[in-house]
Amino acid sequence: MGYLNNVVGYRDDLLASRSIVRHGNYAILTPDGLVRNSVPGFENCDVTILSTPKIGASFVDYLVTLRQNGGNLQGFGGDGIETFLYVIEGNVTAQAAGKSFHLAQGGYLYATPDEPMTFMNNQPADSKVFLYKRRYSPAGNLTPHIVSGNARQLEHIHYEGMDDVTLVDFLPKDPAFDFNMHILTFEPGASHGYVETHVQEHGAYILSGQGMYNLDNHWVPVKKDDYIFMGAYALQAGYGVGRGEAFSYIYSKDCNRDVE
Ligand code: UGY
Ligand code: MN
């Protein structure tokens, strides 16, 4: 018996992933490669940790599927950590600072660094949320406040004067806030006006459609449910492709602070 009897078929399927990780620079995490993490405080949830300081981000993003009665009742954030929750699918009840919020698809909650948020699935079917946390960067006596609403009620502004690209801002333009969350939407064929090169970082989750994205001068195809990390100074630009749905993503961006 030769050793060849032990050789299994060539696993070319294991060579095929659209995910890319360039530490500190950019990453694309596609749904097929995501793994579940066990994180204290999350019960009956599938938690995937996305960007972290280990990839070069100053924030942490998570994708969480809340199963029946699933959620985090122990408290997410607080002790100097501000948090943001966005409902991708389903219905979630969240609490912060003694207030309760019923969040349907598109619903969101920002909790200040001194107030942990709790949240729970509010329906028998699964709900899916995008979470963000970061250590708040204080500026003088400014204090941010709790913000909640639904993306559907937010104003769509034309991004940098373009007809076919719109932007939504979730948080107020107030220097007390050290980041904002946005949704950027490109009609098929619409694009950024130029290759952005900036110190701010992004964690972006694609909500709909398909696009081509330039990350540090590498063009990559991206689509709904992909996640993109763009580190400080990562070159970035994209355009929507296809004839159907607009290419749209929710993303974070640090703001309103000087650099040390
Ligand atoms: O706000 C932004 O920097 C945004 N336009 N960046 C991006 O979409 N990659
Ligand atoms: Mn940008």
CSV table of C-alpha atoms and ligand atoms in Angstrom, one decimal:
chain,number,residue,atom,x,y,z
A,1,MET,CA,0.0,0.0,0.0
A,2,GLY,CA,1.6,3.3,-1.0
A,3,TYR,CA,1.0,6.6,0.7
A,4,LEU,CA,-1.1,7.7,-2.3
A,5,ASN,CA,-4.0,5.7,-0.8
A,6,ASN,CA,-4.2,8.3,1.9
A,7,VAL,CA,-4.5,11.3,-0.4
A,8,VAL,CA,-7.9,12.8,-0.4
A,9,GLY,CA,-9.4,14.7,-3.4
A,10,TYR,CA,-7.9,18.1,-4.1
A,11,ARG,CA,-9.9,20.7,-2.2
A,12,ASP,CA,-10.1,23.5,-4.7
A,13,ASP,CA,-13.2,24.8,-2.9
A,14,LEU,CA,-10.8,25.8,-0.1
A,15,LEU,CA,-8.9,28.1,-2.4
A,16,ALA,CA,-12.0,30.1,-3.3
A,17,SER,CA,-12.9,33.0,-1.0
A,18,ARG,CA,-13.5,36.6,-1.8
A,19,SER,CA,-12.3,37.6,1.6
A,20,ILE,CA,-9.1,39.6,1.8
A,21,VAL,CA,-7.2,40.8,4.9
A,22,ARG,CA,-4.5,43.4,4.8
A,23,HIS,CA,-3.8,44.2,8.4
A,24,GLY,CA,-4.0,47.9,9.2
A,25,ASN,CA,-5.0,48.8,5.7
A,26,TYR,CA,-8.2,47.1,4.6
A,27,ALA,CA,-10.2,43.9,4.7
A,28,ILE,CA,-13.2,42.3,3.1
A,29,LEU,CA,-15.0,39.7,5.1
A,30,THR,CA,-17.5,37.7,3.1
A,31,PRO,CA,-20.4,35.8,4.7
A,32,ASP,CA,-19.1,32.3,3.8
A,33,GLY,CA,-16.0,32.8,6.0
A,34,LEU,CA,-17.6,34.2,9.1
A,35,VAL,CA,-17.4,32.2,12.3
A,36,ARG,CA,-19.5,32.3,15.5
A,37,ASN,CA,-17.8,33.6,18.6
A,38,SER,CA,-18.8,33.0,22.2
A,39,VAL,CA,-18.9,36.4,23.9
A,40,PRO,CA,-19.9,36.9,27.5
A,41,GLY,CA,-23.2,38.7,27.9
A,42,PHE,CA,-24.7,37.5,24.6
A,43,GLU,CA,-27.3,34.7,25.1
A,44,ASN,CA,-29.0,32.7,22.3
A,45,CYS,CA,-27.1,34.7,19.8
A,46,ASP,CA,-24.7,33.9,16.9
A,47,VAL,CA,-22.0,36.6,17.4
A,48,THR,CA,-19.4,37.3,14.7
A,49,ILE,CA,-16.7,39.7,15.6
A,50,LEU,CA,-15.6,41.8,12.6
A,51,SER,CA,-13.1,44.7,12.9
A,52,THR,CA,-11.1,44.9,16.1
A,53,PRO,CA,-7.8,46.6,17.2
A,54,LYS,CA,-6.1,43.3,16.0
A,55,ILE,CA,-6.8,44.3,12.4
A,56,GLY,CA,-5.9,47.9,13.1
A,57,ALA,CA,-9.3,49.4,13.9
A,58,SER,CA,-9.8,51.7,16.8
A,59,PHE,CA,-13.3,50.3,17.2
A,60,VAL,CA,-15.0,46.9,17.2
A,61,ASP,CA,-17.9,45.8,14.9
A,62,TYR,CA,-20.1,42.8,15.3
A,63,LEU,CA,-22.7,41.0,13.3
A,64,VAL,CA,-25.2,39.3,15.6
A,65,THR,CA,-28.1,37.0,14.9
A,66,LEU,CA,-30.5,37.1,17.8
A,67,ARG,CA,-32.4,33.8,18.1
A,68,GLN,CA,-35.7,33.5,19.9
A,69,ASN,CA,-35.3,35.3,23.3
A,70,GLY,CA,-31.7,36.0,22.3
A,71,GLY,CA,-29.9,39.2,23.2
A,72,ASN,CA,-27.6,40.9,25.7
A,73,LEU,CA,-29.2,41.7,29.0
A,74,GLN,CA,-25.9,42.0,30.9
A,75,GLY,CA,-25.0,45.3,29.2
A,76,PHE,CA,-23.0,46.2,26.1
A,77,GLY,CA,-20.7,49.2,26.5
A,78,GLY,CA,-20.6,51.6,29.4
A,79,ASP,CA,-17.5,52.4,31.5
A,80,GLY,CA,-16.2,54.8,28.9
A,81,ILE,CA,-17.3,52.7,25.9
A,82,GLU,CA,-20.0,54.1,23.6
A,83,THR,CA,-22.1,51.8,21.5
A,84,PHE,CA,-24.4,51.8,18.4
A,85,LEU,CA,-26.9,49.2,17.4
A,86,TYR,CA,-28.6,49.0,13.9
A,87,VAL,CA,-31.4,46.5,13.1
A,88,ILE,CA,-30.6,44.9,9.7
A,89,GLU,CA,-33.6,42.5,10.0
A,90,GLY,CA,-36.3,41.8,12.5
A,91,ASN,CA,-37.6,43.5,15.6
A,92,VAL,CA,-35.5,44.3,18.7
A,93,THR,CA,-36.3,45.9,22.0
A,94,ALA,CA,-33.4,47.8,23.5
A,95,GLN,CA,-32.8,49.8,26.7
A,96,ALA,CA,-30.4,52.5,27.7
A,97,ALA,CA,-30.4,55.0,30.6
A,98,GLY,CA,-33.8,53.6,31.8
A,99,LYS,CA,-35.5,54.1,28.5
A,100,SER,CA,-36.9,51.4,26.2
A,101,PHE,CA,-36.8,51.5,22.4
A,102,HIS,CA,-38.7,49.3,20.0
A,103,LEU,CA,-36.5,49.0,16.9
A,104,ALA,CA,-37.9,47.5,13.7
A,105,GLN,CA,-35.7,47.0,10.5
A,106,GLY,CA,-33.7,50.2,10.1
A,107,GLY,CA,-34.1,51.1,13.8
A,108,TYR,CA,-31.0,52.2,15.7
A,109,LEU,CA,-29.8,53.2,19.1
A,110,TYR,CA,-26.7,55.1,20.2
A,111,ALA,CA,-25.8,54.7,23.9
A,112,THR,CA,-23.4,57.2,25.6
A,113,PRO,CA,-20.1,55.9,27.2
A,114,ASP,CA,-21.6,56.0,30.7
A,115,GLU,CA,-24.7,54.0,29.8
A,116,PRO,CA,-24.5,50.3,28.8
A,117,MET,CA,-27.3,49.2,26.4
A,118,THR,CA,-29.2,46.0,26.7
A,119,PHE,CA,-31.3,44.4,23.9
A,120,MET,CA,-33.4,41.4,23.0
A,121,ASN,CA,-35.0,39.9,20.0
A,122,ASN,CA,-38.7,40.8,20.0
A,123,GLN,CA,-40.1,38.1,17.7
A,124,PRO,CA,-40.1,34.3,17.3
A,125,ALA,CA,-38.0,34.5,14.1
A,126,ASP,CA,-34.4,35.5,14.2
A,127,SER,CA,-33.4,39.2,14.1
A,128,LYS,CA,-30.0,40.5,12.8
A,129,VAL,CA,-28.1,43.5,14.1
A,130,PHE,CA,-24.9,45.4,13.3
A,131,LEU,CA,-23.1,46.6,16.5
A,132,TYR,CA,-20.3,49.1,17.0
A,133,LYS,CA,-18.4,50.0,20.1
A,134,ARG,CA,-15.4,52.3,20.8
A,135,ARG,CA,-13.8,54.0,23.7
A,136,TYR,CA,-15.2,57.6,23.8
A,137,SER,CA,-12.7,60.3,23.2
A,138,PRO,CA,-13.6,63.2,25.5
A,139,ALA,CA,-13.4,66.9,24.4
A,140,GLY,CA,-13.6,69.4,27.2
A,141,ASN,CA,-16.9,69.3,29.0
A,142,LEU,CA,-18.9,68.1,26.0
A,143,THR,CA,-21.2,65.2,26.6
A,144,PRO,CA,-23.1,63.2,23.9
A,145,HIS,CA,-26.6,62.1,24.5
A,146,ILE,CA,-28.7,59.0,23.7
A,147,VAL,CA,-30.0,58.9,20.1
A,148,SER,CA,-32.6,56.6,18.6
A,149,GLY,CA,-34.8,56.5,15.5
A,150,ASN,CA,-35.2,54.7,12.2
A,151,ALA,CA,-33.1,55.2,9.1
A,152,ARG,CA,-36.3,55.4,7.0
A,153,GLN,CA,-37.1,58.7,8.8
A,154,LEU,CA,-33.7,60.3,8.2
A,155,GLU,CA,-33.1,62.8,5.5
A,156,HIS,CA,-31.2,61.5,2.4
A,157,ILE,CA,-28.8,64.2,1.3
A,158,HIS,CA,-27.0,64.3,-2.1
A,159,TYR,CA,-23.5,63.2,-1.4
A,160,GLU,CA,-21.0,65.8,-2.4
A,161,GLY,CA,-23.5,67.3,-4.8
A,162,MET,CA,-24.0,64.1,-6.8
A,163,ASP,CA,-27.6,63.3,-8.1
A,164,ASP,CA,-27.2,59.5,-7.9
A,165,VAL,CA,-25.4,59.1,-4.6
A,166,THR,CA,-27.1,59.8,-1.3
A,167,LEU,CA,-26.0,60.0,2.3
A,168,VAL,CA,-27.8,59.5,5.6
A,169,ASP,CA,-26.3,60.7,8.9
A,170,PHE,CA,-27.5,58.9,12.1
A,171,LEU,CA,-26.0,61.1,14.7
A,172,PRO,CA,-26.3,64.9,15.2
A,173,LYS,CA,-23.5,67.2,13.8
A,174,ASP,CA,-22.5,68.0,17.3
A,175,PRO,CA,-18.9,68.1,18.5
A,176,ALA,CA,-19.8,66.1,21.6
A,177,PHE,CA,-20.0,63.0,19.3
A,178,ASP,CA,-16.6,61.6,18.2
A,179,PHE,CA,-18.0,59.4,15.4
A,180,ASN,CA,-21.0,59.1,13.2
A,181,MET,CA,-22.8,56.3,11.5
A,182,HIS,CA,-24.0,56.8,7.9
A,183,ILE,CA,-25.7,55.0,5.0
A,184,LEU,CA,-24.2,55.7,1.6
A,185,THR,CA,-26.3,54.6,-1.4
A,186,PHE,CA,-25.2,54.5,-5.1
A,187,GLU,CA,-27.6,54.0,-7.9
A,188,PRO,CA,-26.3,51.4,-10.4
A,189,GLY,CA,-23.4,53.1,-12.2
A,190,ALA,CA,-23.0,55.9,-9.7
A,191,SER,CA,-19.6,56.3,-8.0
A,192,HIS,CA,-17.6,58.3,-5.6
A,193,GLY,CA,-16.3,61.5,-7.2
A,194,TYR,CA,-12.6,60.7,-6.5
A,195,VAL,CA,-10.4,58.2,-4.6
A,196,GLU,CA,-10.8,59.2,-1.0
A,197,THR,CA,-7.6,59.2,1.1
A,198,HIS,CA,-8.2,60.1,4.7
A,199,VAL,CA,-7.1,59.5,8.3
A,200,GLN,CA,-10.6,58.4,9.4
A,201,GLU,CA,-11.4,54.7,9.6
A,202,HIS,CA,-14.6,52.9,8.4
A,203,GLY,CA,-16.3,49.6,9.2
A,204,ALA,CA,-19.0,49.1,6.4
A,205,TYR,CA,-21.7,46.5,6.2
A,206,ILE,CA,-23.3,46.2,2.8
A,207,LEU,CA,-27.1,46.3,3.1
A,208,SER,CA,-28.1,45.9,-0.6
A,209,GLY,CA,-26.9,45.6,-4.1
A,210,GLN,CA,-23.5,45.0,-5.6
A,211,GLY,CA,-20.5,47.2,-6.3
A,212,MET,CA,-16.9,47.3,-7.4
A,213,TYR,CA,-14.7,48.8,-4.8
A,214,ASN,CA,-11.2,50.2,-5.0
A,215,LEU,CA,-9.3,49.4,-1.8
A,216,ASP,CA,-5.7,50.7,-1.9
A,217,ASN,CA,-5.8,50.5,-5.7
A,218,HIS,CA,-7.0,46.9,-5.8
A,219,TRP,CA,-10.5,46.5,-7.4
A,220,VAL,CA,-12.7,44.0,-5.7
A,221,PRO,CA,-16.3,42.9,-6.3
A,222,VAL,CA,-18.5,43.3,-3.2
A,223,LYS,CA,-22.2,42.6,-2.5
A,224,LYS,CA,-25.0,42.5,0.1
A,225,ASP,CA,-23.8,41.0,3.4
A,226,ASP,CA,-20.1,41.6,2.8
A,227,TYR,CA,-18.2,43.6,5.4
A,228,ILE,CA,-15.4,46.0,4.6
A,229,PHE,CA,-12.8,47.5,7.0
A,230,MET,CA,-11.0,50.6,5.7
A,231,GLY,CA,-8.1,51.6,7.9
A,232,ALA,CA,-6.6,55.1,8.3
A,233,TYR,CA,-5.4,56.3,4.9
A,234,ALA,CA,-6.7,53.3,2.9
A,235,LEU,CA,-7.4,54.5,-0.6
A,236,GLN,CA,-11.2,54.0,-1.2
A,237,ALA,CA,-13.7,54.5,-3.9
A,238,GLY,CA,-16.6,52.5,-5.3
A,239,TYR,CA,-19.5,52.3,-7.8
A,240,GLY,CA,-22.8,50.5,-8.0
A,241,VAL,CA,-23.2,47.7,-10.5
A,242,GLY,CA,-26.1,45.7,-11.9
A,243,ARG,CA,-29.5,46.8,-13.0
A,244,GLY,CA,-31.5,46.1,-9.9
A,245,GLU,CA,-31.1,47.4,-6.4
A,246,ALA,CA,-28.9,50.3,-5.4
A,247,PHE,CA,-25.6,49.5,-3.8
A,248,SER,CA,-25.9,50.7,-0.2
A,249,TYR,CA,-23.9,50.3,3.0
A,250,ILE,CA,-24.0,51.4,6.6
A,251,TYR,CA,-20.6,52.6,7.9
A,252,SER,CA,-18.9,54.3,10.8
A,253,LYS,CA,-16.6,57.3,10.6
A,254,ASP,CA,-14.7,59.0,13.4
A,255,CYS,CA,-15.1,62.7,13.5
A,256,ASN,CA,-14.8,66.0,15.5
A,257,ARG,CA,-11.5,65.3,17.1
A,258,ASP,CA,-7.9,66.5,16.5
A,259,VAL,CA,-5.1,63.9,16.2
A,260,GLU,CA,-2.6,63.4,19.0
B,1,UGY,O1,-17.6,59.5,4.4
B,1,UGY,C1,-16.8,58.9,3.8
B,1,UGY,O2,-15.6,59.0,4.0
B,1,UGY,C2,-17.2,57.8,2.8
B,1,UGY,N1,-17.7,58.5,1.6
B,1,UGY,N2,-16.2,56.8,2.5
B,1,UGY,C3,-16.5,55.7,1.8
B,1,UGY,O3,-17.7,55.6,1.3
B,1,UGY,N3,-15.6,54.8,1.6
B,2,MN,MN,-14.3,57.4,3.3
